Coordinates of C-alpha atoms and ligand atoms in Angstrom, one line a residue:
X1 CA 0.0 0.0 0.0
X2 CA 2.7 2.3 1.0
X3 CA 4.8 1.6 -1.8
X4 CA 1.7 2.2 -4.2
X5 CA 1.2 5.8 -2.7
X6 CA 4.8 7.0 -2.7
X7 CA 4.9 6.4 -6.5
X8 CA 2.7 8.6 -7.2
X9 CA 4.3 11.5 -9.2
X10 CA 4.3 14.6 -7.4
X11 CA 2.2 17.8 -9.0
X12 CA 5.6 19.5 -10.4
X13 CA 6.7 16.3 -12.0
X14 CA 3.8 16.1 -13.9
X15 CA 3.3 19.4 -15.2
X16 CA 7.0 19.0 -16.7
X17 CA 5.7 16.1 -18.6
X18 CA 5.3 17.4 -22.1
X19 CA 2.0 16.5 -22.7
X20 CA 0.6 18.0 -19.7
X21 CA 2.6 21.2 -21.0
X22 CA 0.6 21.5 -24.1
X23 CA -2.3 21.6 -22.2
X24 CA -0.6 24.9 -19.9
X25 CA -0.2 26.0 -23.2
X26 CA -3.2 26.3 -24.2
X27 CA -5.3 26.5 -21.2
X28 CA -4.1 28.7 -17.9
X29 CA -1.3 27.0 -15.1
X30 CA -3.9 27.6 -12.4
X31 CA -7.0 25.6 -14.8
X32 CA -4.5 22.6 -15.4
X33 CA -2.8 22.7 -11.6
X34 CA -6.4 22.1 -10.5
X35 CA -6.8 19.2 -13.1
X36 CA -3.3 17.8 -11.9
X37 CA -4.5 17.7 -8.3
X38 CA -8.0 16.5 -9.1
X39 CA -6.6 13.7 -11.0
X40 CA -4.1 12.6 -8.4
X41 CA -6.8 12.6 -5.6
X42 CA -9.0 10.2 -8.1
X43 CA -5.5 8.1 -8.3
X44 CA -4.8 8.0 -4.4
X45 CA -8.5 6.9 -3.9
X46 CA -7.9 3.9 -6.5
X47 CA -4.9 2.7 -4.6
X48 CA -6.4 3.1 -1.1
X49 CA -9.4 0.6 -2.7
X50 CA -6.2 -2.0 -3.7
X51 CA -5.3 -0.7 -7.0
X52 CA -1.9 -1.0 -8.4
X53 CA -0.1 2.8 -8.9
X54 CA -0.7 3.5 -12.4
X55 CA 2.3 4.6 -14.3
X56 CA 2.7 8.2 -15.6
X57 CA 1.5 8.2 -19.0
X58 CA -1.7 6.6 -17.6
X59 CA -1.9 9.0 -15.3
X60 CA -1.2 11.7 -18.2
X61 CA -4.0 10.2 -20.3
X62 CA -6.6 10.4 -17.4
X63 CA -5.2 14.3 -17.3
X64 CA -5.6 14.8 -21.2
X65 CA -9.5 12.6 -21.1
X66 CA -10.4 14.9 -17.9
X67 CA -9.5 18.2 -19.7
X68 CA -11.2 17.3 -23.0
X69 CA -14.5 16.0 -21.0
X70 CA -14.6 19.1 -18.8
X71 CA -13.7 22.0 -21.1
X72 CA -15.6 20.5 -24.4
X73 CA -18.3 23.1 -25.7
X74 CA -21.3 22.0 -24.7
X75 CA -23.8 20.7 -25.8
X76 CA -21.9 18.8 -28.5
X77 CA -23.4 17.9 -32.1
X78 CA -25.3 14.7 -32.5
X79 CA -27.0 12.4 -35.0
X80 CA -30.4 11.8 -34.6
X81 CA -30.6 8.2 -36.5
X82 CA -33.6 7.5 -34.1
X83 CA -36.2 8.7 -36.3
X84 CA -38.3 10.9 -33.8
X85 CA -38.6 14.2 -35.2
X86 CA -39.0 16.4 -31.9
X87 CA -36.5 14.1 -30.3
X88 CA -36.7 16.3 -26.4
X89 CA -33.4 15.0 -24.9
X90 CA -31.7 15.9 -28.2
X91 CA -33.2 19.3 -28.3
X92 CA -36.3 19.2 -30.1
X93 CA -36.2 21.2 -33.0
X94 CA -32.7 22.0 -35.7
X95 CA -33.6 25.4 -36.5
X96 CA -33.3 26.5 -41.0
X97 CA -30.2 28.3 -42.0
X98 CA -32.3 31.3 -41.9
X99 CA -32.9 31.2 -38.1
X100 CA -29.2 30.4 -37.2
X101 CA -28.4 33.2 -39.2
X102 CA -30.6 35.7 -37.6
X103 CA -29.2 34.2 -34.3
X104 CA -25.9 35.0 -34.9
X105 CA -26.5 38.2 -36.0
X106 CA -28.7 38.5 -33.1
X107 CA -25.6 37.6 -31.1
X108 CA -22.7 39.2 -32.7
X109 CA -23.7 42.6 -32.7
X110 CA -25.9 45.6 -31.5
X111 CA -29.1 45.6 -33.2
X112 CA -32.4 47.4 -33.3
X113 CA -34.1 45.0 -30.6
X114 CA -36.2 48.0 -28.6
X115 CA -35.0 50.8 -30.7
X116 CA -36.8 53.1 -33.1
X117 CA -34.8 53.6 -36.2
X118 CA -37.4 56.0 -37.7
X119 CA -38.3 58.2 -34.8
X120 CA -34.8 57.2 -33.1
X121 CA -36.5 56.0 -30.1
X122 CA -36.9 53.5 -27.7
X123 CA -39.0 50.6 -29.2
X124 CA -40.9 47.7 -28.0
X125 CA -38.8 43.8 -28.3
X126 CA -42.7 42.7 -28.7
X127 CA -43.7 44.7 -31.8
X128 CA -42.0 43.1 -34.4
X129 CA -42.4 39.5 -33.5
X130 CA -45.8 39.7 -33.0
X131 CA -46.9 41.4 -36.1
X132 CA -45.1 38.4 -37.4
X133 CA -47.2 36.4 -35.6
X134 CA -50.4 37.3 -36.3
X135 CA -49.5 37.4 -40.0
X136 CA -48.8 33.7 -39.8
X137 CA -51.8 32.8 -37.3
X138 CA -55.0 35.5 -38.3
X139 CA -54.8 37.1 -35.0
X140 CA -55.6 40.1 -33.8
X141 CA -52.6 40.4 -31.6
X142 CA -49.6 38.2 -30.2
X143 CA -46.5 38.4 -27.9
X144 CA -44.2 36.0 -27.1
X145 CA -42.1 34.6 -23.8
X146 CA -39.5 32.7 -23.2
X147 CA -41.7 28.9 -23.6
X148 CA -44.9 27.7 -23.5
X149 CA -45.5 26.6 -20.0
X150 CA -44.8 30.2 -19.1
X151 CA -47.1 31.2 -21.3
X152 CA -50.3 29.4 -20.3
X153 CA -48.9 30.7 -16.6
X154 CA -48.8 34.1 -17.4
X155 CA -52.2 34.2 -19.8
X156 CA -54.2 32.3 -16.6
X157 CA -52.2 34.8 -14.0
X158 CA -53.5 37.8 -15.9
X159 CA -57.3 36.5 -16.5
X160 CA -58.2 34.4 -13.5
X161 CA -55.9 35.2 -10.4
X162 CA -58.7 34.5 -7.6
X163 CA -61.3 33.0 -10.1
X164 CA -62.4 29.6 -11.2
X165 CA -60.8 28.2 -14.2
X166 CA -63.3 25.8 -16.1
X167 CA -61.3 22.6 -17.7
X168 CA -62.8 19.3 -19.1
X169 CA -61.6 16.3 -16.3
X170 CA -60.1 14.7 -19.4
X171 CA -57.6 17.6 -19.9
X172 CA -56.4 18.3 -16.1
X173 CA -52.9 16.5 -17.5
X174 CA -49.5 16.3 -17.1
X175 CA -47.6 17.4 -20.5
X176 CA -44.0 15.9 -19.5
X177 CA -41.1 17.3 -17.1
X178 CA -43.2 18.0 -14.3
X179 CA -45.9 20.5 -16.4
X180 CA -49.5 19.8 -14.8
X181 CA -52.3 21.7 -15.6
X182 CA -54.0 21.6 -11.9
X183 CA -50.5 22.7 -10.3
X184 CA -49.9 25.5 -12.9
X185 CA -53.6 26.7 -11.8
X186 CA -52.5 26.6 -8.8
X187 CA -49.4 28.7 -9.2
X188 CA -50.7 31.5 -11.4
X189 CA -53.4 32.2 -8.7
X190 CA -56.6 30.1 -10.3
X191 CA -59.0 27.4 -9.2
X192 CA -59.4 24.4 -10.6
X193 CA -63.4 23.8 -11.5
X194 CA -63.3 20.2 -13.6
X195 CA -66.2 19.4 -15.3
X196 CA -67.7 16.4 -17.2
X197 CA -65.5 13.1 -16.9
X198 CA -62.5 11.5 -18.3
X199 CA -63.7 10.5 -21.5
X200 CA -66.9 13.0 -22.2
X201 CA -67.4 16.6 -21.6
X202 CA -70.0 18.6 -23.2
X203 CA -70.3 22.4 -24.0
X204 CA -73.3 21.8 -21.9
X205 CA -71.1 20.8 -18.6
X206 CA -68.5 23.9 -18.7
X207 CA -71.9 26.4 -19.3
X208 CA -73.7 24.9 -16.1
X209 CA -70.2 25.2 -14.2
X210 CA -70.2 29.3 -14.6
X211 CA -70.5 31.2 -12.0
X212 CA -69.9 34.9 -10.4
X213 CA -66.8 33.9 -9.6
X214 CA -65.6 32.1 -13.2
X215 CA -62.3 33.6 -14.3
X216 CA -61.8 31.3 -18.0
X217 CA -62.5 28.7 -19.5
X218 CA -59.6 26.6 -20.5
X219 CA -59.2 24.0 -23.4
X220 CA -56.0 21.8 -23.1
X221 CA -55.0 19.3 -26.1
X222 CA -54.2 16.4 -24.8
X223 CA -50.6 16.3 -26.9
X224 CA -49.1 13.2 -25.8
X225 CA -51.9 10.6 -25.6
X226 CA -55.2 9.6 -27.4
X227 CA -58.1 8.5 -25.4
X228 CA -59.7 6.4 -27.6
X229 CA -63.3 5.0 -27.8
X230 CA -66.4 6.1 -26.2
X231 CA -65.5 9.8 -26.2
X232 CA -66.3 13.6 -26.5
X233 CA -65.3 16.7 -25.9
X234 CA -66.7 20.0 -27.3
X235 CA -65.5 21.6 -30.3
X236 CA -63.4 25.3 -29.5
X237 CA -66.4 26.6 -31.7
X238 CA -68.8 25.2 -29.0
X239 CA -66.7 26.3 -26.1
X240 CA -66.5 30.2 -27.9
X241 CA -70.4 29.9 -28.2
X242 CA -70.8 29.1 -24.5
X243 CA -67.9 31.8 -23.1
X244 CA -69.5 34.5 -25.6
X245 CA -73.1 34.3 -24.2
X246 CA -72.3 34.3 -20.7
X247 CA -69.4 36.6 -21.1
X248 CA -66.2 34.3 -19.8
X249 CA -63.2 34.7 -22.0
X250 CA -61.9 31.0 -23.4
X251 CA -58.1 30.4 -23.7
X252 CA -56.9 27.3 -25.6
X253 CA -53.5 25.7 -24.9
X254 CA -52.3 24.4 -28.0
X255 CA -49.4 22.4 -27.5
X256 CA -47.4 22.3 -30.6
X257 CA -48.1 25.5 -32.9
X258 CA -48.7 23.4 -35.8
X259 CA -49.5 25.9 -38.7
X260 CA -49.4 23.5 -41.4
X261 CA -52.2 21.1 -42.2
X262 CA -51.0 17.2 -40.7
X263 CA -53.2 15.6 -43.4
X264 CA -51.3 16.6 -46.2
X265 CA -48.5 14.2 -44.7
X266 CA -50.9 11.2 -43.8
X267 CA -50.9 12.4 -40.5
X268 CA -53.8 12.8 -37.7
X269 CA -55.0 16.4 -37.5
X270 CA -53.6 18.5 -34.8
X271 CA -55.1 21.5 -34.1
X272 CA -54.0 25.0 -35.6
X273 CA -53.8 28.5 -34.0
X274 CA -55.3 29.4 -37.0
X275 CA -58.6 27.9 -36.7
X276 CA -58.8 28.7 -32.7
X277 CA -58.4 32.1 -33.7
X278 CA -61.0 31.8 -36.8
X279 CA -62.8 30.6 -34.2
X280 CA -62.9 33.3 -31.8
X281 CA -60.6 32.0 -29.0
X282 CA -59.7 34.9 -26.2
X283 CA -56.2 33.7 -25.8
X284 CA -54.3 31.1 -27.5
X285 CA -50.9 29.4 -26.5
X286 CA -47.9 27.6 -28.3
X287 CA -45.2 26.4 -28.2
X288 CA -42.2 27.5 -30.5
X289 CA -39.8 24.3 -30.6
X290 CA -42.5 21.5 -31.5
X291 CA -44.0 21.1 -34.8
X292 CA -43.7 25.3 -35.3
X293 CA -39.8 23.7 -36.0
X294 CA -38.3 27.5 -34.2
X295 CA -36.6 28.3 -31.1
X296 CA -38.0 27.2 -27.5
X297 CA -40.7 30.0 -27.2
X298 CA -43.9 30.5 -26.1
X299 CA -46.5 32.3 -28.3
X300 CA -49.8 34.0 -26.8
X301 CA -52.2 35.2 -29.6
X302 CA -55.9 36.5 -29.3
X303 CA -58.4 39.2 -29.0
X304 CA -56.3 42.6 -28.9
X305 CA -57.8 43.5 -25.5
X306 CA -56.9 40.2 -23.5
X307 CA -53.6 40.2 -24.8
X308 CA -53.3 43.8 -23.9
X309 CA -54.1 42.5 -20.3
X310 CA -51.1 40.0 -20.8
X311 CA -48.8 42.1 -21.6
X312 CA -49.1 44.1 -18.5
X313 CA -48.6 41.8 -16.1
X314 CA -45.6 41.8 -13.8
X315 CA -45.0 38.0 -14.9
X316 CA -44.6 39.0 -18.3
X317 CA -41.2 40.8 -17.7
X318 CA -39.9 37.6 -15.4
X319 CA -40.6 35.3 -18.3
X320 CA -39.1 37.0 -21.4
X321 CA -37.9 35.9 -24.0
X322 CA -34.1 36.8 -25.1
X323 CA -33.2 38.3 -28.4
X324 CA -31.3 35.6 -30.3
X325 CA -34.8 33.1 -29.5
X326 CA -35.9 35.8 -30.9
X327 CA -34.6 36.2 -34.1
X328 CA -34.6 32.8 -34.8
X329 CA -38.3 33.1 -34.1
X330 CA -39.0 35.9 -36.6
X331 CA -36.7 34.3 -39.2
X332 CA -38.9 30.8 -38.5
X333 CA -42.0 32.8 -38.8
X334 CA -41.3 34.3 -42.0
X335 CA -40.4 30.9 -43.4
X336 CA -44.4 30.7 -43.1
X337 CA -45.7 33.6 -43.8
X338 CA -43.4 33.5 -47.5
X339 CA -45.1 29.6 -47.7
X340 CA -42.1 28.5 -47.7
X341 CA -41.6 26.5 -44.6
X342 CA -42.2 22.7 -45.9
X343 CA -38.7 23.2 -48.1
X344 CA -36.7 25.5 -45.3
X345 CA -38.0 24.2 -42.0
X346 CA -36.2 21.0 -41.2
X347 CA -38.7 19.4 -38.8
X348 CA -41.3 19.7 -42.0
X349 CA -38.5 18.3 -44.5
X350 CA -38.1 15.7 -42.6
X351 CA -42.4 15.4 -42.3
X352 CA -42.9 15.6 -46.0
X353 CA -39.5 13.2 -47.2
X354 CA -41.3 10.5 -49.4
X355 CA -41.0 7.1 -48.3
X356 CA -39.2 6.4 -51.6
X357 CA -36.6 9.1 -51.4
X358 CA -36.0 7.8 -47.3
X359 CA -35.7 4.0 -49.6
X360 CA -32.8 5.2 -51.7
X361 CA -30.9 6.3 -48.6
X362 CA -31.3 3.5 -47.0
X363 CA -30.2 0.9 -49.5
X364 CA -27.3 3.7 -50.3
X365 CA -26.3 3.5 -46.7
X366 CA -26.8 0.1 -46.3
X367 CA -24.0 -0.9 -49.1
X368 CA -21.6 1.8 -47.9
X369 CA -21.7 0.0 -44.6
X370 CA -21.1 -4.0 -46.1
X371 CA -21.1 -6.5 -43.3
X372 CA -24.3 -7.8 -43.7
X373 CA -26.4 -4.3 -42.9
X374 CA -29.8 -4.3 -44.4
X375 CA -33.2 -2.6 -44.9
X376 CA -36.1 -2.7 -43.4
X377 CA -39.6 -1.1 -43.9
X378 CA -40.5 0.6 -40.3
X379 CA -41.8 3.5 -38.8
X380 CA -40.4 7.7 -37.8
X381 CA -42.2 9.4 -35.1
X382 CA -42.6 12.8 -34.6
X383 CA -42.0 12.8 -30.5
X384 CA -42.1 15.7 -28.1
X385 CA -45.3 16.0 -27.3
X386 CA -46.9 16.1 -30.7
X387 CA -49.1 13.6 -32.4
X388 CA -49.3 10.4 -30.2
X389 CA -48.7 7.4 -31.6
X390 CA -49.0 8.7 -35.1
X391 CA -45.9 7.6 -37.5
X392 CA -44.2 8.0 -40.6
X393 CA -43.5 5.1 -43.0
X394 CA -40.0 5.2 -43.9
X395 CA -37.0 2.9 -44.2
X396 CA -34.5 1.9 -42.4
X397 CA -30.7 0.9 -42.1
X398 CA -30.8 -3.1 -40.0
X399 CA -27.3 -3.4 -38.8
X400 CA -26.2 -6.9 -37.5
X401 CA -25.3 -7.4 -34.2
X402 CA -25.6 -11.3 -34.2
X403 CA -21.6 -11.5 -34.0
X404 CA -21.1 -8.5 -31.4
X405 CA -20.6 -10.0 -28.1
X406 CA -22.7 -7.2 -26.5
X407 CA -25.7 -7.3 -29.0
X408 CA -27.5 -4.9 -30.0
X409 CA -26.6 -2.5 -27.3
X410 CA -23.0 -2.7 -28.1
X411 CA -23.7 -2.0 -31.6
X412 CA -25.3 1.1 -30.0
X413 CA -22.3 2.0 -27.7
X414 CA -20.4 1.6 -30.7
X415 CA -22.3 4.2 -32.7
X416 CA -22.5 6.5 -29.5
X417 CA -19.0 6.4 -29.3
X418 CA -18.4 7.9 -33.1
X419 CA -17.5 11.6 -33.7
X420 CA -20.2 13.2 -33.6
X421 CA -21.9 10.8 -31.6
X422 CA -24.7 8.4 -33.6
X423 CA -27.9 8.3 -32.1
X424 CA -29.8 5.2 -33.1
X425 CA -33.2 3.2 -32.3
X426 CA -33.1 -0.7 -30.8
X427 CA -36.0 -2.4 -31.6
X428 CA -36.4 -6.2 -30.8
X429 CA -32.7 -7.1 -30.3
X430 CA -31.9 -4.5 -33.7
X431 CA -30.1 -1.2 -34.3
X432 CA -31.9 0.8 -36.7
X433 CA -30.5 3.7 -38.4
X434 CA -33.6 6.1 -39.8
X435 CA -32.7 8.2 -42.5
X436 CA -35.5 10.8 -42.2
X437 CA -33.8 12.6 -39.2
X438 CA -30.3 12.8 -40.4
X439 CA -29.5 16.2 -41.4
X440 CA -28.0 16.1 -44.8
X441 CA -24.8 17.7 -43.5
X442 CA -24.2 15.1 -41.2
X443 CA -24.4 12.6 -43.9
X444 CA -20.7 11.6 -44.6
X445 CA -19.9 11.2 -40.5
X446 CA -22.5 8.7 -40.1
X447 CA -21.3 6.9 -43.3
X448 CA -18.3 6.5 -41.6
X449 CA -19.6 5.3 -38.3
X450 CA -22.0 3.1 -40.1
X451 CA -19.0 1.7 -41.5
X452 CA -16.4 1.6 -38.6
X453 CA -19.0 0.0 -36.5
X454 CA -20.2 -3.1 -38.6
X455 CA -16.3 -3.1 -39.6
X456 CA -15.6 -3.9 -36.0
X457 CA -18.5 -6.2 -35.3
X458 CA -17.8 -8.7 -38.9
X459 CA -14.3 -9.2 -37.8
X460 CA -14.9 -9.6 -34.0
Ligands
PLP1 C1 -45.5 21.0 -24.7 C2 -46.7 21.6 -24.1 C3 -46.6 22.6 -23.2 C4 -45.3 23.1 -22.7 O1 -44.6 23.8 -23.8 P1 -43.1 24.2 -23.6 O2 -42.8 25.1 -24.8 O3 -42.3 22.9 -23.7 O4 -42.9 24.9 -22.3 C5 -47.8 23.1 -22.6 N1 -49.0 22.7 -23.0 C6 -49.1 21.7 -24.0 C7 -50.5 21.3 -24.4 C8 -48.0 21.2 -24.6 O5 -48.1 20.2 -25.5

């Protein structure tokens, strides 16, 4: 044991090493002292547990793997070979060349975010978005914070503080990450008044739930699950109807922001800010990152006077948005409002690829890698809260894993382990590589992985 501690290499003996020098080179002496030390306690702990003393180099290369893992930009590229669209732990929405452009600009420089250029006066950050907005949606009048959830917070905070908030029992939900609807009542100052039952509500139930003391009434879509079967629930036309005689203002949470029709692409219909707001909605809420395919946002459009309202609560400063959102926002936008966005969005090129074209780059990838990889008819999903359990037919690279001693999960290290890192789906014992949500750039990397990783697996 003794012996095992008094060869480790002392700090100064390891910062003349010349590898460790580089490093001092490029980042500062104190950054790399601290890594030295760090690294030495992690090697004294390993010999106190039994450990033989490493030798120098090793402990050089645990220096050099430290340094790269800590100081790496973050968060690092990925390819998304799963197939899911809005995958959330990879960031749900890539963002058109347009947005990341406006972005940088955004970033780089000064820029005329609340500033007049005509009058030379201070401006509003709102103003321009939102015209943008309500071009792309029919409404009367928008703003936007910094993400959805904030914005169904800040829309029930500034209408029903102290009143009762009428919402279907089907549609108290959770949305993911902790988002449910009776605890964000809760928060913005409203009470929960559920009517009708799980599977049926009728306009008939939220009418005979108004009272005095009604603050809204709230419709929620249910964006990730289907309830399926003996149902109902009201149409927003219904629910406008009912809030228009009796004089209660009706919000709509819409989930995803989808402004291009679903069924165009074989898909189920999700609901559009557009027809809430044909419809005659008071406030309406989205999301900017789902199937919208912009920044993380959160869009409030409606009746000019209840956004009005919105917009001058003190919430509304806590939760905005920053300029380089949104830029990429306005520049995502725009992409609609030009009818543009099924060629220049991603998320909606990778919706509207044809089965066929996904085919070709299959079979395509499929040679490139050798080894036995194949193809295989399956199924993309679009993912993040959007569309449940509706899919995509597309194609897909099979890539063997019969010979890998770890299966298909090695397979899948393997990938993980390529620069960038390959994402990939593992369906009954199978790692599938889904062409649909491979950017094109990204293209000749996962060519390489592909090939490096059934490489390793046919001779091993
Ligand atoms: C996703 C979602 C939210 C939360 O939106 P974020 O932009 O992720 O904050 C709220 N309501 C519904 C119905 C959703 O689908």
């Amino acid at each position: 044991m003794t012996t095992g501690f008094r060869s480790i290499p002392p700090v100064n003996e390891l910062l003349a090493d010349d590898r460790v020098a580089q490093l001092v080179l490029r980042h500062s002496r104190d950054a790399v002292v601290d890594l030295v030390r760090r690294r030495l306690d992690v090697v004294r702990t390993t010999i106190a547990g039994g450990a033989p003393a490493p030798d120098i180099d090793s402990i050089v290369d645990g220096i050099e793997r430290e340094c790269e893992e800590r100081w790496r930009p973050w968060p690092s590229r990925v390819i998304n070979a799963t197939g899911v669209i809005l995958h959330t732990n990879l960031g749900r929405a890539p963002l058109s060349d347009d947005a990341v452009r406006a972005m940088e600009r955004a970033a780089v420089s000064y820029g005329d975010l609340e500033y007049d250029l005509a009058s030379g006066k201070r401006g509003s950050r709102q103003e321009h978005v939102s015209r943008l907005v309500c071009e792309a949606t029919g409404a009367e009048a928008a703003m936007v914070v910094n993400n959805n959830a904030s914005a169904v917070m800040l829309g029930l905070a500034a209408l029903a503080t102290d009143r009762g908030v009428i919402i279907s029992r089907g549609e108290a939900v959770e949305i993911g990450g902790g988002f449910r609807i009776p605890d964000v009542l809760k928060q913005s100052g409203a009470d929960l008044v559920e009517v009708g039952t799980t599977n049926r509500t009728y306009a008939g139930d939220y009418e005979a739930a108004i009272t005095d003391r009604t603050g809204a009434i709230l419709a929620v879509h249910a964006s990730n699950f289907k309830v399926v079967g003996f149902t109902h629930s009201p149409t927003i036309e219904e629910l406008v109807d009912v809030g228009r005689r009796r004089n209660v203002p009706v919000l709509h949470d819409l989930g995803s922001g989808c402004l291009l029709p679903t069924a165009r692409y074989g898909l189920a219909p999700e609901p559009m800010p557009q027809d809430s707001m044909r419809a005659g909605i008071d406030l309406g809420f989205f999301s900017g990152d789902k199937l919208l395919g912009g920044p993380q946002a959160g869009v409030i459009i409606g009746s000019r006077e209840s956004v009005a309202i919105v917009s001058r609560h003190p919430l509304a400063r806590a939760m905005r948005i920053d300029k380089i959102n949104m830029a990429a926002l306005a520049a995502t936008l725009l992409h609609y409002i030009r009818g543009e966005a099924e060629t220049t969005v991603p998320i909606w090129k990778m919706i509207s690829m044809s089965s066929d074209a996904i085919k070709q780059k299959a079979s395509l990838w499929a040679d490139a890698a050798g080894g036995g990889a194949t193809i295989l008819e399956s199924a993309s999903a679009i993912g993040g809260g959007s569309l449940p359990g509706e899919t995509l037919p597309t194609w897909v690279v099979s890539l063997p894993t019969e010979q890998a001693k770890t299966g298909a999960e090695g397979v899948a290290r393997g990938l993980r382990e390529s620069t960038p890192p390959v994402i990939a789906r593992i369906e009954e014992d199978r790692v599938l590589v889904d062409p649909r949500t491979v950017l094109s750039d990204d293209e000749p990397a996962l060519l390489e992985a592909l090939k490096r990783v059934v490489g390793a697996e046919g001779s091993g």
